Amino acid sequence: GIQVEQSPPDLILQEGANSTLRCNFSDSVNNLQWFHQNPWGQLINLFYIPSGTKQNGRLSATTVATERYSLLYISSSQTTDSGVYFCAAAQGSTLTFGKGTMLLVSP
Amino acid sequence: NAGVTQTPKFQVLKTGQSMTLQCAQDMNHEYMSWYRQDPGMGLRLIHYSVGAGITDQGEVPNGYNVSRSTTEDFPLRLLSAAPSQTSVYFCASSTQSHGQGIYEQYFGPGTRLTVT
């Protein structure tokens, strides 16, 4: 099946800093999503982005499907951005998750 | 519109006991799935269903049974719980295209299961 790799595995930022999270996938996909798992364990949909670029406030994402990667940008980070960020890629009827990037934003 | 709901939120079982984790969605989604999340492993697909009466195995199906008798419900059954099944379980649903695959997945709040 498809392999999904995320980098970096851990990231520590000062509040106000910017960051880029990367997601590589090993094969063509029909769906790419980014999620934020908050400290209470809830999975929050950030972006559904099989290709192209989307923005939502301080967050944006870009997927280059032909090169098999996606990027999540977080600008002006806040302490509430802390948690684990997952990307997940779908082939047909199955969705495969990466192992996540754990982000800690300190005040 | 409640989205995807899961019950219970927490459960403790003894080895060998059986139980059913419930999942329901009110978005009329054809596709539903179950994942487990273990520390450092991300989420792994257990079973999925592309419609009522149709189920299939994911990456880690052993020890789990599913059925899909209605569009709304997709229960996950543990027939004989083992400590290795201690995990957080998430249910998800989405629309799908039979030619293009599944679309944006929506997740429930999870069930934290401990098997002693």
Short mmCIF file of C-alpha atoms in Angstrom, two decimals:
data_model
loop_
_atom_site.label_atom_id
_atom_site.label_comp_id
_atom_site.label_asym_id
_atom_site.label_seq_id
_atom_site.Cartn_x
_atom_site.Cartn_y
_atom_site.Cartn_z
CA GLY A 1 0.00 0.00 0.00
CA ILE A 2 0.87 3.65 -0.10
CA GLN A 3 3.52 5.00 2.30
CA VAL A 4 3.06 8.41 3.95
CA GLU A 5 6.01 10.12 5.62
CA GLN A 6 5.88 13.32 7.61
CA SER A 7 8.67 15.64 8.66
CA PRO A 8 9.85 16.83 11.03
CA PRO A 9 8.61 14.41 13.69
CA ASP A 10 8.84 17.08 16.41
CA LEU A 11 8.93 20.86 16.31
CA ILE A 12 9.27 23.47 19.04
CA LEU A 13 8.46 27.09 18.23
CA GLN A 14 8.26 30.38 20.01
CA GLU A 15 4.91 32.06 19.76
CA GLY A 16 4.80 34.22 16.63
CA ALA A 17 7.16 32.07 14.56
CA ASN A 18 6.31 30.51 11.21
CA SER A 19 6.72 26.86 10.27
CA THR A 20 6.38 24.43 7.38
CA LEU A 21 5.37 20.80 7.80
CA ARG A 22 5.94 18.33 4.99
CA CYS A 23 4.11 15.20 3.87
CA ASN A 24 5.54 12.85 1.22
CA PHE A 25 3.52 10.02 -0.27
CA SER A 26 4.76 7.13 -2.33
CA ASP A 27 2.10 6.85 -5.04
CA SER A 28 -0.64 8.81 -6.78
CA VAL A 29 -3.59 9.65 -4.54
CA ASN A 30 -7.17 10.80 -5.00
CA ASN A 31 -7.40 12.56 -1.63
CA LEU A 32 -4.99 14.35 0.71
CA GLN A 33 -6.06 15.72 4.07
CA TRP A 34 -4.39 17.56 6.93
CA PHE A 35 -5.66 17.16 10.49
CA HIS A 36 -4.81 18.74 13.83
CA GLN A 37 -5.14 16.52 16.88
CA ASN A 38 -5.58 18.77 19.89
CA PRO A 39 -4.38 17.91 23.41
CA TRP A 40 -7.80 16.39 24.16
CA GLY A 41 -7.40 13.90 21.32
CA GLN A 42 -9.94 15.40 18.94
CA LEU A 43 -9.12 15.21 15.22
CA ILE A 44 -9.90 18.50 13.53
CA ASN A 45 -10.09 18.74 9.74
CA LEU A 46 -7.75 21.45 8.50
CA PHE A 47 -7.62 20.95 4.74
CA TYR A 48 -8.95 18.61 2.11
CA ILE A 49 -6.42 19.27 -0.64
CA PRO A 50 -5.82 16.63 -3.35
CA SER A 51 -3.98 19.31 -5.37
CA GLY A 52 -3.35 23.05 -5.45
CA THR A 53 -3.24 25.60 -2.65
CA LYS A 54 -5.77 26.57 0.01
CA GLN A 55 -5.68 29.09 2.83
CA ASN A 56 -7.64 29.34 6.05
CA GLY A 57 -6.59 32.22 8.27
CA ARG A 58 -2.99 31.70 9.46
CA LEU A 59 -2.85 28.24 7.93
CA SER A 60 -2.34 27.31 4.31
CA ALA A 61 -1.59 24.11 2.45
CA THR A 62 -0.17 23.18 -0.92
CA THR A 63 -0.25 19.78 -2.58
CA VAL A 64 1.86 19.03 -5.65
CA ALA A 65 0.33 15.73 -6.67
CA THR A 66 2.71 15.14 -9.60
CA GLU A 67 5.68 15.31 -7.20
CA ARG A 68 3.87 13.44 -4.41
CA TYR A 69 4.15 15.88 -1.56
CA SER A 70 2.08 18.32 0.44
CA LEU A 71 3.09 21.21 2.70
CA LEU A 72 1.27 22.79 5.63
CA TYR A 73 2.26 26.34 6.53
CA ILE A 74 1.55 27.82 9.93
CA SER A 75 2.20 31.54 10.25
CA SER A 76 2.36 33.62 13.43
CA SER A 77 2.01 30.52 15.56
CA GLN A 78 -0.01 30.60 18.77
CA THR A 79 0.06 28.34 21.82
CA THR A 80 -3.30 26.95 20.74
CA ASP A 81 -1.60 25.56 17.61
CA SER A 82 0.16 22.98 19.79
CA GLY A 83 -0.71 19.35 19.17
CA VAL A 84 -0.06 16.75 16.53
CA TYR A 85 -0.51 17.42 12.83
CA PHE A 86 -1.34 14.48 10.59
CA CYS A 87 -1.51 14.18 6.88
CA ALA A 88 -3.45 11.32 5.33
CA ALA A 89 -3.55 10.15 1.74
CA ALA A 90 -6.25 8.09 0.07
CA GLN A 91 -5.98 5.59 -2.72
CA GLY A 92 -9.38 4.26 -3.74
CA SER A 93 -11.27 3.36 -0.58
CA THR A 94 -8.45 3.38 1.96
CA LEU A 95 -6.90 6.33 3.81
CA THR A 96 -3.33 6.02 5.10
CA PHE A 97 -1.98 8.31 7.81
CA GLY A 98 1.52 9.51 8.41
CA LYS A 99 2.94 9.27 11.92
CA GLY A 100 2.44 12.95 12.53
CA THR A 101 4.42 16.04 13.50
CA MET A 102 4.20 16.98 17.17
CA LEU A 103 4.22 20.76 17.50
CA LEU A 104 4.81 22.64 20.73
CA VAL A 105 4.38 26.41 20.67
CA SER A 106 5.76 28.10 23.77
CA PRO A 107 4.73 31.59 24.95
CA ASN B 1 -26.54 17.76 12.59
CA ALA B 2 -24.40 15.78 15.08
CA GLY B 3 -21.86 14.54 12.51
CA VAL B 4 -20.08 11.34 13.61
CA THR B 5 -20.85 10.10 17.11
CA GLN B 6 -19.15 7.32 19.07
CA THR B 7 -20.07 5.54 22.26
CA PRO B 8 -18.77 4.89 24.81
CA LYS B 9 -16.07 7.54 25.36
CA PHE B 10 -14.11 5.31 27.73
CA GLN B 11 -14.18 1.57 28.42
CA VAL B 12 -12.16 -0.85 30.53
CA LEU B 13 -12.36 -4.55 29.70
CA LYS B 14 -10.81 -7.66 31.12
CA THR B 15 -8.93 -10.02 28.82
CA GLY B 16 -11.38 -12.32 27.03
CA GLN B 17 -14.43 -10.08 27.40
CA SER B 18 -16.37 -8.96 24.35
CA MET B 19 -17.85 -5.59 23.54
CA THR B 20 -19.16 -3.44 20.71
CA LEU B 21 -18.01 0.08 19.97
CA GLN B 22 -20.82 2.09 18.43
CA CYS B 23 -20.48 4.58 15.58
CA ALA B 24 -23.25 6.56 13.91
CA GLN B 25 -23.35 9.38 11.36
CA ASP B 26 -26.22 11.59 10.25
CA MET B 27 -24.68 12.97 7.05
CA ASN B 28 -25.97 10.19 4.78
CA HIS B 29 -22.40 9.16 3.96
CA GLU B 30 -21.96 5.89 2.11
CA TYR B 31 -18.40 5.32 3.35
CA MET B 32 -17.55 4.55 6.97
CA SER B 33 -14.39 3.27 8.59
CA TRP B 34 -12.68 2.38 11.85
CA TYR B 35 -9.12 3.29 12.90
CA ARG B 36 -7.02 2.63 15.93
CA GLN B 37 -4.41 5.05 17.24
CA ASP B 38 -1.43 3.84 19.24
CA PRO B 39 1.42 6.04 20.53
CA GLY B 40 3.89 6.87 17.78
CA MET B 41 1.96 4.90 15.15
CA GLY B 42 -0.47 7.42 13.71
CA LEU B 43 -3.91 6.04 12.84
CA ARG B 44 -4.24 2.63 11.23
CA LEU B 45 -7.26 1.40 9.31
CA ILE B 46 -9.07 -1.59 10.84
CA HIS B 47 -12.15 -2.10 8.63
CA TYR B 48 -14.17 -0.01 6.23
CA SER B 49 -17.51 -0.08 4.46
CA VAL B 50 -18.46 1.45 1.11
CA GLY B 51 -22.18 1.02 1.72
CA ALA B 52 -24.80 -0.95 3.63
CA GLY B 53 -24.06 -4.66 3.43
CA ILE B 54 -20.48 -4.17 2.17
CA THR B 55 -17.41 -4.30 4.39
CA ASP B 56 -13.71 -4.91 3.83
CA GLN B 57 -10.51 -5.26 5.82
CA GLY B 58 -7.97 -2.57 6.37
CA GLU B 59 -4.38 -2.74 7.58
CA VAL B 60 -5.01 -4.25 11.05
CA PRO B 61 -8.29 -6.27 10.99
CA ASN B 62 -7.36 -9.22 13.23
CA GLY B 63 -9.46 -9.49 16.38
CA TYR B 64 -12.21 -7.19 15.11
CA ASN B 65 -15.54 -7.80 13.34
CA VAL B 66 -17.82 -5.32 11.61
CA SER B 67 -21.15 -5.30 9.86
CA ARG B 68 -23.14 -2.57 8.13
CA SER B 69 -26.86 -3.10 8.13
CA THR B 70 -27.82 0.58 7.74
CA THR B 71 -26.22 3.64 6.15
CA GLU B 72 -26.07 5.40 9.52
CA ASP B 73 -24.41 2.80 11.77
CA PHE B 74 -21.12 0.94 11.67
CA PRO B 75 -20.39 -0.97 14.92
CA LEU B 76 -17.01 -2.50 15.70
CA ARG B 77 -17.00 -5.75 17.68
CA LEU B 78 -14.22 -7.17 19.80
CA LEU B 79 -15.07 -10.82 20.33
CA SER B 80 -12.35 -11.67 22.86
CA ALA B 81 -10.44 -8.60 24.04
CA ALA B 82 -6.65 -8.77 24.41
CA PRO B 83 -4.24 -6.29 26.04
CA SER B 84 -2.82 -5.58 22.54
CA GLN B 85 -6.19 -4.01 21.70
CA THR B 86 -5.68 -1.26 24.25
CA SER B 87 -5.88 1.82 22.06
CA VAL B 88 -7.95 4.82 21.05
CA TYR B 89 -10.52 3.97 18.39
CA PHE B 90 -11.82 6.46 15.87
CA CYS B 91 -14.72 6.12 13.47
CA ALA B 92 -14.94 8.20 10.30
CA SER B 93 -17.31 8.76 7.40
CA SER B 94 -17.26 10.42 4.00
CA THR B 95 -18.92 10.63 0.66
CA GLN B 96 -17.36 8.68 -2.16
CA SER B 97 -17.24 8.38 -5.91
CA HIS B 98 -17.27 4.86 -7.20
CA GLY B 99 -14.78 5.91 -9.83
CA GLN B 100 -12.65 8.38 -7.86
CA GLY B 101 -12.56 6.89 -4.36
CA ILE B 102 -13.31 8.53 -1.04
CA TYR B 103 -13.58 12.24 -0.33
CA GLU B 104 -13.07 14.34 2.81
CA GLN B 105 -13.17 12.18 5.95
CA TYR B 106 -14.97 13.35 9.10
CA PHE B 107 -13.95 11.77 12.40
CA GLY B 108 -15.81 11.03 15.60
CA PRO B 109 -14.46 11.98 19.05
CA GLY B 110 -12.92 8.56 19.72
CA THR B 111 -13.28 5.77 22.28
CA ARG B 112 -10.45 5.11 24.70
CA LEU B 113 -10.29 1.37 25.40
CA THR B 114 -8.13 -0.31 28.03
CA VAL B 115 -7.86 -4.09 28.23
CA THR B 116 -6.37 -5.46 31.46
#
